[in-house]
PDB file of C-alpha atoms and ligand atoms in Angstrom:
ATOM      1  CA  UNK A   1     173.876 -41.610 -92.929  1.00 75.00           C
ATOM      2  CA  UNK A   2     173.636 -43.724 -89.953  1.00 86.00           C
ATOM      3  CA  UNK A   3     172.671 -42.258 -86.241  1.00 89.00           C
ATOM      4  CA  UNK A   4     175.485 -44.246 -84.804  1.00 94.00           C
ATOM      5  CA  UNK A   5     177.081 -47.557 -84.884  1.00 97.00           C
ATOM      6  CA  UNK A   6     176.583 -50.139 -82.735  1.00 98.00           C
ATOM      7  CA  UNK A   7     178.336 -53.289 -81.611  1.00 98.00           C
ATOM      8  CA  UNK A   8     177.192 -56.349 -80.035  1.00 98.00           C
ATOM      9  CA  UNK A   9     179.433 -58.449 -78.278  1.00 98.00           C
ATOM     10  CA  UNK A  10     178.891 -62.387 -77.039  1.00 98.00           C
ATOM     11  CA  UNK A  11     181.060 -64.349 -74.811  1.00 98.00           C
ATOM     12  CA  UNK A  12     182.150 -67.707 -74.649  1.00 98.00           C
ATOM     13  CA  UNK A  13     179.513 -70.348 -75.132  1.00 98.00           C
ATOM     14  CA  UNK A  14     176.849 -67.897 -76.706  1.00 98.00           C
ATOM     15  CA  UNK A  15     177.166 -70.056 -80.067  1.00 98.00           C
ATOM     16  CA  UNK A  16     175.466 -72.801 -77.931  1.00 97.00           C
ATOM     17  CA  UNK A  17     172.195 -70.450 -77.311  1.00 97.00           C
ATOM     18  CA  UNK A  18     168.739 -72.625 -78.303  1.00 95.00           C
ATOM     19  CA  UNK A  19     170.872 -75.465 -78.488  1.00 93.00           C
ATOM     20  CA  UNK A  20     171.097 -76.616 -74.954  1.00 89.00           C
ATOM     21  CA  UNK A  21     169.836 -75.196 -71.048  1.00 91.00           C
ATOM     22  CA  UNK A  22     166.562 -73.493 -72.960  1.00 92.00           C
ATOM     23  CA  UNK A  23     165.005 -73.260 -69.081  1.00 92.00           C
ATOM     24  CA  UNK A  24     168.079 -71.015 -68.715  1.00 93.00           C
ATOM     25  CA  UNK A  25     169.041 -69.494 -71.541  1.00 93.00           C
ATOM     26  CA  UNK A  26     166.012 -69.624 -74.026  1.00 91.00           C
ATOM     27  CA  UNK A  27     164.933 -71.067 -77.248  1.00 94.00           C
ATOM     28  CA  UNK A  28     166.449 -68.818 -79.742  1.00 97.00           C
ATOM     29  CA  UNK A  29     169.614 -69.724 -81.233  1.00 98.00           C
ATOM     30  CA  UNK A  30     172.538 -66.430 -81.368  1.00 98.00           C
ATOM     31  CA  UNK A  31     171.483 -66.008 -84.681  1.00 98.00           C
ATOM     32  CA  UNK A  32     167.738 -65.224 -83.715  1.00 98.00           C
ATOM     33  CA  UNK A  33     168.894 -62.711 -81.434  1.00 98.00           C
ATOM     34  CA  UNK A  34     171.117 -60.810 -83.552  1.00 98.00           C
ATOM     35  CA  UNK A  35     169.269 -61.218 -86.756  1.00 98.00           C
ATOM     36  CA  UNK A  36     166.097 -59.142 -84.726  1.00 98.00           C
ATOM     37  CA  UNK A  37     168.826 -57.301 -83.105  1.00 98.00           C
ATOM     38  CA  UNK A  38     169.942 -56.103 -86.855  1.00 98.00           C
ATOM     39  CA  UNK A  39     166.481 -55.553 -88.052  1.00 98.00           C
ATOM     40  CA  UNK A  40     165.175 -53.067 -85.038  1.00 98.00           C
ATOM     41  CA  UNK A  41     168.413 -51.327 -85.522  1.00 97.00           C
ATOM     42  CA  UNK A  42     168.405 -50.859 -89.578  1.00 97.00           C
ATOM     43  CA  UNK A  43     164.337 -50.074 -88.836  1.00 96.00           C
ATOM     44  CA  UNK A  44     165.644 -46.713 -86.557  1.00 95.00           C
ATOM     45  CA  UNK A  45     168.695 -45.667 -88.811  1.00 96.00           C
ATOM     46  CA  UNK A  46     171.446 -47.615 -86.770  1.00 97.00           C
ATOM     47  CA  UNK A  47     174.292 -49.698 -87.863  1.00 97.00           C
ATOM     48  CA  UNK A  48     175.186 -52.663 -85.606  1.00 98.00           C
ATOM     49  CA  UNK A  49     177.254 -55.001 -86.155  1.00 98.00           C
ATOM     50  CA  UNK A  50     177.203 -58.236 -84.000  1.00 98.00           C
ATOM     51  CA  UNK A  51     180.487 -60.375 -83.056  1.00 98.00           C
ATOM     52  CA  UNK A  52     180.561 -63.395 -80.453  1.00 98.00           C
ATOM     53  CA  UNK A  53     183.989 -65.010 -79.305  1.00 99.00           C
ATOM     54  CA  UNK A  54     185.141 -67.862 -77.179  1.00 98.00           C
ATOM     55  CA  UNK A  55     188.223 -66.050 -76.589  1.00 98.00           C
ATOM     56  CA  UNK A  56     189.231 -63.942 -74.318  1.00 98.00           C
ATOM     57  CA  UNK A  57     191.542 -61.495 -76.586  1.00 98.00           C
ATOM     58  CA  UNK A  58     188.878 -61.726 -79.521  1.00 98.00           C
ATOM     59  CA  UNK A  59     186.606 -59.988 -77.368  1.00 99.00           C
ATOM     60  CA  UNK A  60     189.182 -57.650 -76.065  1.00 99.00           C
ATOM     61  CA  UNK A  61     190.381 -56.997 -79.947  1.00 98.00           C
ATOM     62  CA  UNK A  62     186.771 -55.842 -80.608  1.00 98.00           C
ATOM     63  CA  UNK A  63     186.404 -53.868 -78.088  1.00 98.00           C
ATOM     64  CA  UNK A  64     190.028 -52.140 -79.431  1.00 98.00           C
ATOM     65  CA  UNK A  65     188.409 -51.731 -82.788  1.00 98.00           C
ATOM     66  CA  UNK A  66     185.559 -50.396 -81.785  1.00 98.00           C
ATOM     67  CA  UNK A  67     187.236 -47.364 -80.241  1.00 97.00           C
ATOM     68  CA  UNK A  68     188.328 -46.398 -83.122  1.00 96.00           C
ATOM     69  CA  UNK A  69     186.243 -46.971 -85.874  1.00 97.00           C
ATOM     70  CA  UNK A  70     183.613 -44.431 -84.542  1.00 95.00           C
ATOM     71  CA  UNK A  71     181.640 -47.271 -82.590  1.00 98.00           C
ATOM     72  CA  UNK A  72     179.314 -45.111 -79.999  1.00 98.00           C
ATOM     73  CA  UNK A  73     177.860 -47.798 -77.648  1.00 98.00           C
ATOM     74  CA  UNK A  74     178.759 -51.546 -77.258  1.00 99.00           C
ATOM     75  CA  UNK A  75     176.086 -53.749 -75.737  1.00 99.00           C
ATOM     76  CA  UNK A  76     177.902 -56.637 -74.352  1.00 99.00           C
ATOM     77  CA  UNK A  77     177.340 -60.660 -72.850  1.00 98.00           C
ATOM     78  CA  UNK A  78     180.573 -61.275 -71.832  1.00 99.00           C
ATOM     79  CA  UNK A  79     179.332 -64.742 -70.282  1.00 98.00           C
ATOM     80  CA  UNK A  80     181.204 -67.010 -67.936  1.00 98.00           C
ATOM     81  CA  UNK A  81     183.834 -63.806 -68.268  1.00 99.00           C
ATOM     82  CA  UNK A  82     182.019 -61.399 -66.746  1.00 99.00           C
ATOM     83  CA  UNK A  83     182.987 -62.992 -63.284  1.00 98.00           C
ATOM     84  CA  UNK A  84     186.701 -63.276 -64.297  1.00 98.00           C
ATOM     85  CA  UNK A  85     187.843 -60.777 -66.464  1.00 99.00           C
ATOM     86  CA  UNK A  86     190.193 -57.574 -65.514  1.00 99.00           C
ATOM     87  CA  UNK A  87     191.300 -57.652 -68.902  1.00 99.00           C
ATOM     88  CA  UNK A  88     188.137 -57.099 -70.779  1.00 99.00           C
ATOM     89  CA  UNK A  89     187.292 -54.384 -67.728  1.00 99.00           C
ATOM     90  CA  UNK A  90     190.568 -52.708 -68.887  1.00 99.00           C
ATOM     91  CA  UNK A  91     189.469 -52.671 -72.448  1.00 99.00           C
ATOM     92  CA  UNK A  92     185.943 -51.364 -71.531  1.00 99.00           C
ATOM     93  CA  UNK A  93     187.931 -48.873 -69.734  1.00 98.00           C
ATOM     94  CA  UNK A  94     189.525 -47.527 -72.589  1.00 98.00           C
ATOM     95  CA  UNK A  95     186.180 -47.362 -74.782  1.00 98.00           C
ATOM     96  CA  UNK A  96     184.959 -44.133 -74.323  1.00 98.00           C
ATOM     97  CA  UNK A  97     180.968 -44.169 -75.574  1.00 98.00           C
ATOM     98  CA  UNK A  98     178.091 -46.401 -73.842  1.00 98.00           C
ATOM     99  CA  UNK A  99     179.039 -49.769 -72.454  1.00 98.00           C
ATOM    100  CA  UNK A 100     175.414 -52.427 -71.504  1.00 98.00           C
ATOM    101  CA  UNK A 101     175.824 -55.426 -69.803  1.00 99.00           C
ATOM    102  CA  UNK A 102     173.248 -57.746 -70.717  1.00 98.00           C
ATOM    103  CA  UNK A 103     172.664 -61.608 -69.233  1.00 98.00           C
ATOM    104  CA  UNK A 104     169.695 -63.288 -70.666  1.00 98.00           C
ATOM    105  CA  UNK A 105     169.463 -65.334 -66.728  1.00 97.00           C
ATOM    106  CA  UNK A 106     169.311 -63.363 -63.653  1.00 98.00           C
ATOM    107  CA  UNK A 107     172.839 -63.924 -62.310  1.00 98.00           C
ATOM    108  CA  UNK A 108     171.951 -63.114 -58.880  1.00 98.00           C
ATOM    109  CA  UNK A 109     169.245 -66.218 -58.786  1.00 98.00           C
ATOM    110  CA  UNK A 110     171.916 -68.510 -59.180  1.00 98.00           C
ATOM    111  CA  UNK A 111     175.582 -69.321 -57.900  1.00 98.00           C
ATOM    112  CA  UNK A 112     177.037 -66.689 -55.778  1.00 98.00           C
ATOM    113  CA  UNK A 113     180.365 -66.707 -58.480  1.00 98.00           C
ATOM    114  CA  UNK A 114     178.341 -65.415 -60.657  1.00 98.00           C
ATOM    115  CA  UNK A 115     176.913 -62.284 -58.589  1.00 98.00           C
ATOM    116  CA  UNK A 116     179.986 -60.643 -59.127  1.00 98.00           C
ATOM    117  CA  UNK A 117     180.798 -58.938 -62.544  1.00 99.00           C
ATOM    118  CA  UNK A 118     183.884 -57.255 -63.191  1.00 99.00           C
ATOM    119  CA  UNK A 119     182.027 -55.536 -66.361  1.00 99.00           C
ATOM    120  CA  UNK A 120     179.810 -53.829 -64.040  1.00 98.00           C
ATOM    121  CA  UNK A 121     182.620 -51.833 -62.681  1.00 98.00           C
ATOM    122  CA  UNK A 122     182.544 -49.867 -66.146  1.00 98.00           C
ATOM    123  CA  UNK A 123     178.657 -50.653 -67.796  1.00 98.00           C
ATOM    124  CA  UNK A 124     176.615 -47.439 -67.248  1.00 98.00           C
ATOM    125  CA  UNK A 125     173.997 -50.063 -67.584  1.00 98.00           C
ATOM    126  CA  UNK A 126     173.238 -54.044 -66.274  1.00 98.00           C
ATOM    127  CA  UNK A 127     170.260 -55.862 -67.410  1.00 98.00           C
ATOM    128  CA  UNK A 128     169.749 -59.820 -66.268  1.00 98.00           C
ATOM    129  CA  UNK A 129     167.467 -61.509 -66.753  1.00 98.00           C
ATOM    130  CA  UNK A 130     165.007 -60.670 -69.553  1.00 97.00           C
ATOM    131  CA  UNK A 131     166.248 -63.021 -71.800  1.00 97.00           C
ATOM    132  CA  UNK A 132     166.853 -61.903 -75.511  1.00 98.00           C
ATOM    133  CA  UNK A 133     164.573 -59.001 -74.662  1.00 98.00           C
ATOM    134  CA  UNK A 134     167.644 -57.217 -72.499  1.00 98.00           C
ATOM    135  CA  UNK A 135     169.956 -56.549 -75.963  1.00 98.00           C
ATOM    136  CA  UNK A 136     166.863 -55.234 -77.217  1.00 98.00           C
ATOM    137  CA  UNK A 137     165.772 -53.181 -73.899  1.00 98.00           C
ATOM    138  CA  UNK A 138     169.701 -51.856 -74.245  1.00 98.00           C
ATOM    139  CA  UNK A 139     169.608 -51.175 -78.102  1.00 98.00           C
ATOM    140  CA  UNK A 140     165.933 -49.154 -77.308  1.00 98.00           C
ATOM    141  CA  UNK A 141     167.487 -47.376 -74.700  1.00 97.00           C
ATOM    142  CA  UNK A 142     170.055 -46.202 -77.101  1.00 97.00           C
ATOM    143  CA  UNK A 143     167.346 -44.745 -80.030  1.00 96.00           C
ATOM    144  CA  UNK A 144     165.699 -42.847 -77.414  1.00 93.00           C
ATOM    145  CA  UNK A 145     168.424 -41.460 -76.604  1.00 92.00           C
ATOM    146  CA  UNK A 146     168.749 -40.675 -80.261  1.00 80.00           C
TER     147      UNK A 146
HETATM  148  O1  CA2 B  28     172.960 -65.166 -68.206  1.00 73.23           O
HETATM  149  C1  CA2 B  28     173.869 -64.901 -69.013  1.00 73.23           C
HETATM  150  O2  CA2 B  28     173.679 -64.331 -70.072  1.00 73.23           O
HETATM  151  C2  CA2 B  28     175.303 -65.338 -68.699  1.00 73.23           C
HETATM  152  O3  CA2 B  28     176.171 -64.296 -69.118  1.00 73.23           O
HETATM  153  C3  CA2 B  28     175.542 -66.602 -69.503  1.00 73.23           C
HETATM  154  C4  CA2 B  28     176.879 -67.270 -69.224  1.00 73.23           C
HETATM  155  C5  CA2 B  28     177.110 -67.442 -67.732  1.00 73.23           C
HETATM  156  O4  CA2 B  28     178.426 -67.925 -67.493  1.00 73.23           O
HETATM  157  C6  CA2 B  28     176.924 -66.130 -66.973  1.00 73.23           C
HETATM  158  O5  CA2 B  28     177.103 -66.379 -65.594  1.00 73.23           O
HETATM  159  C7  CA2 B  28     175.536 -65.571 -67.211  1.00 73.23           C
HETATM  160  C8  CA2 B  28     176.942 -68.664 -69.871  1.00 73.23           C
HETATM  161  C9  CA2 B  28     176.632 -68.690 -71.324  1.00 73.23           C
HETATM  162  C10 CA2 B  28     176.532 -70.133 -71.748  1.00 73.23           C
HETATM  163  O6  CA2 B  28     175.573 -70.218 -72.758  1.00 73.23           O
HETATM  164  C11 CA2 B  28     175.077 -71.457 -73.075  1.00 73.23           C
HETATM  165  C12 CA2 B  28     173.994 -71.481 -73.905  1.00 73.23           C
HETATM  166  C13 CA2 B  28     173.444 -72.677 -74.267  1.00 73.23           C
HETATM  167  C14 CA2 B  28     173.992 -73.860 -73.807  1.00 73.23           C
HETATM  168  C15 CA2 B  28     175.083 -73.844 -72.974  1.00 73.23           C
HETATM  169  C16 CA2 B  28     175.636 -72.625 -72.613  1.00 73.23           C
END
């Protein structure tokens, strides 16, 4: 039996990652991330399951699922829509187990629209900046916790 499922959820543009802006965003490509993302998860007796969306109600659909399919913590990149987003705020809202916001860039280097995050408003955690190695910060954070 698994110690809890896990969901992983990229914004819009995500699908891009190791393609393009690799002084911003890094090297490895979405599926890099998620693939070691699965691996230290399956490794510590987790289930994750990893979804990225360049819409707006995708991302808001998951986050509807995962309330109810026994999802306990959802690590999430909203991207550009962290900085516009009541609705996906709302949704968070209405998720009752952990919610991490992860950038891989430190948001608060850069333009000033993007030091504001709606998302924050709800995360019990924000980590920008450490590249890929924030999801994994936020999934190690999680198997401590056990
Ligand atoms: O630093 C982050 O993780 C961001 O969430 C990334 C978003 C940006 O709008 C946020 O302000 C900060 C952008 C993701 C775009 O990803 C790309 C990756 C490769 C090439 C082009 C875009």
């Amino acid at each position: 039996m698994s110690k809890g499922k896990v969901l992983v959820l990229h914004g819009p543009n995500l699908n891009l990652l190791g393609t393009r802006q690799p002084e911003i965003y890094g090297y490895e490509t979405l599926e890099d991330i998620n693939n070691a993302l699965y691996e230290r998860a399956a490794d510590n007796g987790w289930e994750i399951a990893c979804r990225q969306s360049n819409h707006e109600g995708e991302l808001i659909d998951a986050i509807h699922a995962a309330r109810l399919d026994g999802t306990v913590a959802i690590i999430i990149n909203p991207a550009a829509y962290t900085h516009t987003s009541v609705a996906i705020l709302d949704a968070l809202n209405a998720f009752d187990g952990k919610v991490f916001e992860v950038h891989l860039s430190n948001v608060h280097k850069r333009e000033t629209f993007r030091h504001h995050s709606y998302v924050s408003l709800r995360a019990d955690s924000v980590i920008a900046g450490l590249g890929s190695q924030g999801y994994h910060a936020a999934l190690e954070a999680l198997i401590k916790a056990g």
